[in-house]
């Protein structure tokens, strides 16, 4: 199978390319990037890989060039963000050329639009898996694991850490500003999803909500705390796959002071005083006036308490009893996924791709990860890629009757 890695010379794309290059099942990987020199450099690095690796300049804003590149590939890994700008364009082009598709889309707005391309994708015989990273991606599969023991799901939450990890390290540090001094696509995306309105689920239906809303929850094991809503695809996709009758939201596990500063930036964006790019710069390098304005809320915000840093929890009915199920990663394998954003995102993308390559997840249409990816195999493969031995298990699932 011939694989086109769009944005393959970027931080997350390069991790996916390296993983695919040594994972087997692929004949040829084309590192397609706007920065041809970077793509060629990565291709030279992988010259001894067991598969052919080459480089090609592709700019996704050049429609003709994009179609030409996709037309020569069987499958595309799309790591070009932000997805609210480019996701829909690349998926449409992949459907037009009959090219299987995976991405790491973490914007809820284009997720809704891409899911609406399910019928054209099925007609073209194209399998498209959107949001196959850490969150969404791993988070979706954790949510599916949490919901699996339940007969019916009432509420389901996914959560990821901002500045809290299992080992007390800062999560995602140093990945908000790129080598050229500009905010990364991930940083711009974060500001987009902390402002305006976001998608959540209330009474089983997708609704528009404000971001940074506190959600206080108690999960199995007596762990409790408060996390805060942020725009992300999980509520939209889990509403389709798990069909919760109550609430679903994606949450940030975050300290009160950082949350307060984010709220200052949110108000600046919503008031038209800051662009997403300008806010991303200020979150990477906090400014003193913003810190001062954040202090009153920092003193009143509730903290994460004893909540795990990266988890999914489902509440519902099991055998006629009110139940809760928590699925989270074993701390022994967690810090890699919350301190290295590139590996946390690129490795799951490559592992998801392997299931399309061998046919396991090949089902025509546009799907969230938990709809087609074999989660047991995925977590076994992830365990191996993280250099673990499989003991203790990577996934911990705790049950509790209420």
XYZ file of C-alpha atoms in Angstrom:
402
model
C 0.000 0.000 0.000
C 1.254 3.484 -0.911
C 0.922 6.038 1.897
C 0.927 9.809 1.513
C 1.880 11.577 4.754
C 0.521 15.116 4.399
C 2.394 17.385 6.786
C 4.711 14.435 7.303
C 7.741 16.585 8.103
C 5.991 18.287 11.031
C 6.382 17.182 14.631
C 3.347 14.888 14.776
C 3.529 13.775 11.164
C 7.190 12.803 11.513
C 6.431 10.555 14.491
C 3.698 8.842 12.481
C 6.017 8.429 9.490
C 8.795 6.905 11.616
C 6.330 4.511 13.234
C 4.839 3.460 9.897
C 8.257 3.077 8.268
C 9.233 0.350 10.716
C 5.785 -1.118 11.291
C 5.397 -3.205 8.136
C 2.502 -3.608 5.721
C 3.396 -0.575 3.579
C 5.292 -0.484 0.275
C 6.044 3.227 -0.100
C 5.703 6.306 2.122
C 5.705 9.741 0.509
C 6.503 12.520 2.982
C 4.421 15.346 1.539
C 5.032 18.753 3.033
C 5.048 22.414 2.087
C 8.631 22.463 3.403
C 10.374 20.227 0.866
C 13.772 20.524 2.547
C 12.354 19.202 5.832
C 10.601 16.369 4.001
C 13.792 15.423 2.200
C 15.720 15.504 5.476
C 13.309 13.057 7.098
C 13.422 10.827 4.012
C 17.229 10.695 4.267
C 16.949 9.821 7.964
C 14.743 6.863 7.015
C 16.887 5.697 4.109
C 17.566 2.385 5.867
C 13.902 1.711 6.706
C 12.485 -1.557 5.339
C 10.089 0.379 3.078
C 10.741 2.969 0.392
C 10.530 6.551 1.694
C 10.532 9.616 -0.566
C 9.736 13.317 -0.299
C 7.398 15.572 -2.255
C 6.358 19.178 -1.955
C 2.611 19.492 -1.455
C 0.720 22.592 -0.346
C -2.861 21.695 0.638
C -4.038 25.127 -0.523
C -3.074 24.114 -4.092
C -6.106 22.079 -5.099
C -4.626 20.630 -8.274
C -1.372 19.629 -6.600
C -3.273 18.050 -3.708
C -5.422 15.963 -6.041
C -2.364 14.868 -8.029
C -0.584 13.694 -4.869
C -3.627 11.908 -3.497
C -4.309 10.239 -6.828
C -1.001 8.377 -6.558
C -1.674 7.101 -3.016
C -3.816 4.339 -1.545
C -4.041 5.997 1.878
C -3.353 9.455 3.274
C -2.305 10.421 6.797
C -3.366 14.052 7.176
C -1.550 15.957 9.932
C -2.025 19.413 8.405
C -3.745 21.709 10.870
C -5.585 23.574 12.094
C -8.395 21.356 10.913
C -11.069 24.033 11.016
C -9.154 25.482 8.042
C -7.921 22.440 6.133
C -9.642 19.252 7.337
C -12.717 19.313 5.134
C -10.714 20.267 2.032
C -8.336 17.329 2.317
C -11.067 14.794 3.106
C -13.135 15.900 0.111
C -10.087 15.549 -2.111
C -9.386 12.061 -0.715
C -12.946 10.974 -1.463
C -12.647 12.386 -4.990
C -9.489 10.329 -5.596
C -10.694 7.171 -3.796
C -7.937 7.414 -1.175
C -8.391 5.993 2.324
C -7.972 8.703 4.954
C -6.898 9.191 8.573
C -6.264 12.395 10.484
C -5.762 13.781 13.981
C -8.567 16.359 13.742
C -9.215 17.838 17.178
C -11.665 20.595 16.193
C -15.326 19.811 16.734
C -16.652 22.092 13.972
C -14.977 20.341 11.011
C -15.637 16.995 12.695
C -19.373 17.633 12.255
C -18.821 18.651 8.631
C -16.626 15.654 7.849
C -19.091 13.209 9.373
C -21.637 14.568 6.891
C -19.441 13.203 4.078
C -20.183 9.629 5.167
C -22.453 8.868 2.198
C -20.010 10.148 -0.467
C -17.176 8.228 1.211
C -19.238 5.015 1.212
C -20.121 5.520 -2.436
C -16.422 5.940 -3.250
C -15.377 2.932 -1.150
C -13.204 5.172 1.031
C -12.561 4.440 4.701
C -12.018 7.683 6.624
C -11.150 7.724 10.334
C -11.130 11.198 11.829
C -9.521 12.152 15.122
C -7.075 9.231 15.454
C -4.634 10.859 17.890
C -4.470 11.068 21.671
C -7.539 13.234 22.238
C -9.577 12.488 20.260
C -8.470 8.980 19.458
C -7.136 7.257 22.556
C -9.809 9.134 24.517
C -12.574 7.707 22.300
C -11.273 4.182 22.797
C -11.083 4.739 26.567
C -14.692 5.953 26.513
C -15.744 2.849 24.611
C -13.956 0.700 27.209
C -15.746 2.539 30.022
C -19.140 2.182 28.369
C -18.711 -1.463 27.375
C -19.816 -3.035 30.710
C -22.949 -0.864 30.872
C -26.345 -1.843 29.496
C -27.116 1.806 28.827
C -25.093 5.006 29.075
C -26.402 8.133 30.778
C -23.362 10.419 30.973
C -19.884 10.059 29.504
C -16.865 12.314 29.922
C -13.393 12.303 28.442
C -10.583 14.269 30.057
C -7.005 15.216 29.278
C -4.378 17.116 31.265
C -3.148 20.632 30.683
C -0.604 21.024 33.475
C -1.213 17.932 35.612
C 0.396 14.540 34.957
C 0.797 11.283 36.810
C 4.367 12.221 37.699
C 3.713 15.855 38.494
C 5.474 17.131 35.354
C 4.147 19.900 33.158
C 2.070 18.466 30.328
C 2.764 19.508 26.773
C 5.494 21.980 27.700
C 7.471 23.624 24.923
C 5.047 22.695 22.146
C 3.067 25.927 21.828
C 5.646 27.923 19.839
C 7.257 26.564 16.693
C 10.922 26.825 15.630
C 10.166 30.030 13.691
C 8.703 31.722 16.767
C 5.090 31.465 15.579
C 2.369 29.712 17.578
C 1.942 26.082 16.604
C -1.281 24.849 15.026
C -1.981 23.022 18.309
C -1.749 26.283 20.263
C -4.033 28.149 17.847
C -6.485 25.251 17.976
C -6.510 25.367 21.779
C -7.449 29.042 21.800
C -10.169 28.386 19.233
C -11.662 25.699 21.471
C -11.445 27.781 24.666
C -13.492 30.627 23.176
C -16.814 31.287 21.496
C -19.204 28.387 21.859
C -18.412 24.685 21.860
C -20.356 21.489 21.260
C -21.519 19.395 24.179
C -24.319 16.961 24.856
C -27.308 17.670 27.090
C -30.292 15.306 27.451
C -28.730 13.154 24.732
C -28.629 15.927 22.109
C -25.715 17.981 20.819
C -26.008 21.581 22.029
C -23.948 24.768 21.926
C -22.341 25.612 25.265
C -19.800 28.015 26.695
C -16.286 26.688 27.248
C -14.386 26.569 30.552
C -17.498 25.480 32.463
C -16.682 23.623 35.706
C -17.770 19.986 35.983
C -17.360 18.388 39.400
C -17.378 14.598 39.307
C -16.607 11.590 41.480
C -15.196 8.571 39.680
C -14.656 4.966 40.861
C -11.987 4.576 43.491
C -13.241 7.560 45.478
C -11.369 10.000 43.251
C -13.048 13.356 42.845
C -12.388 16.848 41.627
C -13.387 19.557 39.168
C -12.388 19.719 35.499
C -13.397 22.264 32.853
C -15.073 21.974 29.462
C -13.187 22.656 26.253
C -14.238 22.325 22.640
C -13.283 18.960 21.181
C -14.818 16.292 18.928
C -15.439 13.636 21.581
C -18.933 14.757 22.691
C -20.043 14.975 19.048
C -18.728 11.543 18.073
C -19.598 9.717 21.298
C -23.159 11.008 21.006
C -23.353 8.960 17.809
C -21.525 5.833 18.950
C -22.390 5.478 22.667
C -25.741 7.323 22.548
C -25.702 8.844 26.061
C -29.122 9.930 27.266
C -27.730 12.605 29.567
C -24.562 14.687 29.333
C -21.266 14.328 27.499
C -18.349 16.737 27.552
C -14.635 16.865 26.978
C -12.771 18.211 29.992
C -9.416 19.705 30.845
C -7.731 18.547 34.052
C -6.122 21.849 34.926
C -4.888 23.897 37.872
C -7.066 26.817 39.077
C -4.453 29.442 38.169
C -3.940 28.273 34.575
C -7.708 27.998 34.091
C -8.133 31.565 35.319
C -5.527 32.849 32.873
C -7.200 30.955 30.008
C -10.458 32.667 30.929
C -8.774 36.064 30.564
C -7.652 35.073 27.060
C -11.139 33.725 26.273
C -12.705 37.056 27.126
C -10.130 38.816 24.960
C -10.926 36.591 21.977
C -14.692 36.827 22.432
C -14.456 40.600 22.809
C -12.495 40.949 19.567
C -9.371 42.230 21.325
C -7.307 39.119 20.607
C -7.009 36.790 17.646
C -6.517 33.086 18.241
C -2.893 33.521 17.161
C -2.263 36.426 19.550
C -3.887 34.529 22.415
C -1.744 31.486 21.614
C 1.375 33.638 21.967
C 0.179 34.874 25.350
C -0.577 31.412 26.658
C 2.911 30.300 25.622
C 4.459 33.417 27.174
C 1.994 34.767 29.778
C 1.838 38.549 30.088
C 1.846 40.266 33.476
C -1.407 42.295 32.977
C -3.247 39.081 32.042
C -1.872 37.278 35.073
C -3.002 40.112 37.346
C -6.509 40.096 35.845
C -6.713 36.339 36.368
C -5.920 36.411 40.095
C -9.478 36.869 41.475
C -10.790 33.819 39.598
C -7.663 31.814 40.382
C -8.506 32.160 44.065
C -12.062 30.859 43.636
C -11.678 28.155 40.970
C -11.930 24.566 42.133
C -9.025 22.251 41.378
C -8.685 18.759 39.912
C -8.399 17.103 43.304
C -7.619 13.408 42.889
C -8.956 12.964 39.349
C -6.692 10.963 37.042
C -4.975 13.174 34.450
C -6.148 11.292 31.321
C -9.358 9.289 31.563
C -12.857 8.495 30.380
C -15.754 7.768 32.700
C -19.231 6.498 31.869
C -22.284 6.515 34.129
C -25.349 4.410 33.439
C -27.231 1.208 34.153
C -25.831 -2.283 34.564
C -28.179 -5.120 35.403
C -30.689 -2.651 36.809
C -28.165 -0.889 39.062
C -26.770 2.612 38.764
C -23.112 2.161 37.863
C -19.950 4.068 37.011
C -16.981 2.786 35.024
C -13.629 4.553 34.811
C -11.071 3.747 32.110
C -7.643 5.318 32.343
C -4.068 4.646 31.379
C -1.734 2.958 33.810
C 0.574 5.631 35.293
C 3.593 3.590 34.161
C 2.756 4.389 30.540
C 1.016 7.706 30.994
C 3.718 10.339 31.273
C 5.000 9.715 27.744
C 1.537 10.421 26.373
C 0.971 13.644 28.317
C 4.455 15.177 28.173
C 5.273 14.526 24.502
C 2.416 15.768 22.324
C 4.066 14.633 19.096
C 4.434 10.995 20.198
C 1.060 10.986 21.939
C -0.605 11.957 18.668
C 1.601 10.487 15.953
C 1.882 6.963 17.343
C -1.904 6.385 17.658
C -2.341 7.710 14.117
C 0.142 5.170 12.778
C -1.387 2.326 14.789
C -4.859 3.200 13.531
C -3.524 3.236 9.985
C -2.165 -0.299 10.377
C -5.708 -1.545 10.976
C -6.881 -0.027 7.703
C -3.873 -1.413 5.842
C -4.613 -5.002 6.924
C -8.384 -4.628 6.563
C -9.334 -4.800 10.262
C -10.838 -1.305 10.264
C -11.551 -0.978 6.569
C -15.199 0.000 6.379
C -16.329 2.529 3.797
C -17.629 5.777 5.269
C -16.492 8.489 7.684
C -15.999 7.193 11.223
C -14.746 8.233 14.659
C -12.057 5.878 16.005
C -14.259 3.895 18.383
C -16.614 2.964 15.540
C -14.062 0.908 13.569
C -10.760 0.521 15.450
C -10.222 -2.739 17.364
C -9.450 -1.252 20.796
C -7.922 -4.403 22.320
C -5.433 -4.699 19.481
C -4.789 -0.940 19.514
C -3.845 -0.839 23.186
C -1.676 -3.949 22.787
C 0.137 -2.264 19.907
C 0.405 1.007 21.850
C 1.871 -0.864 24.812
C 4.588 -2.227 22.527
C 5.335 1.131 20.907
C 5.739 2.748 24.326
C 8.376 0.149 25.153
C 6.307 -1.507 27.879
C 6.114 -5.231 28.594
C 2.341 -5.584 28.922
C 2.480 -5.980 32.685
C 0.795 -4.282 34.401
C -1.868 -3.703 31.721
C -1.762 -0.343 29.951
C -5.503 0.190 30.511
C -7.060 0.214 33.967
C -10.843 -0.193 34.179
C -12.553 0.341 37.553
C -16.226 -0.433 38.227
C -18.476 0.913 40.936
C -22.159 0.376 41.774
C -23.995 3.336 43.240
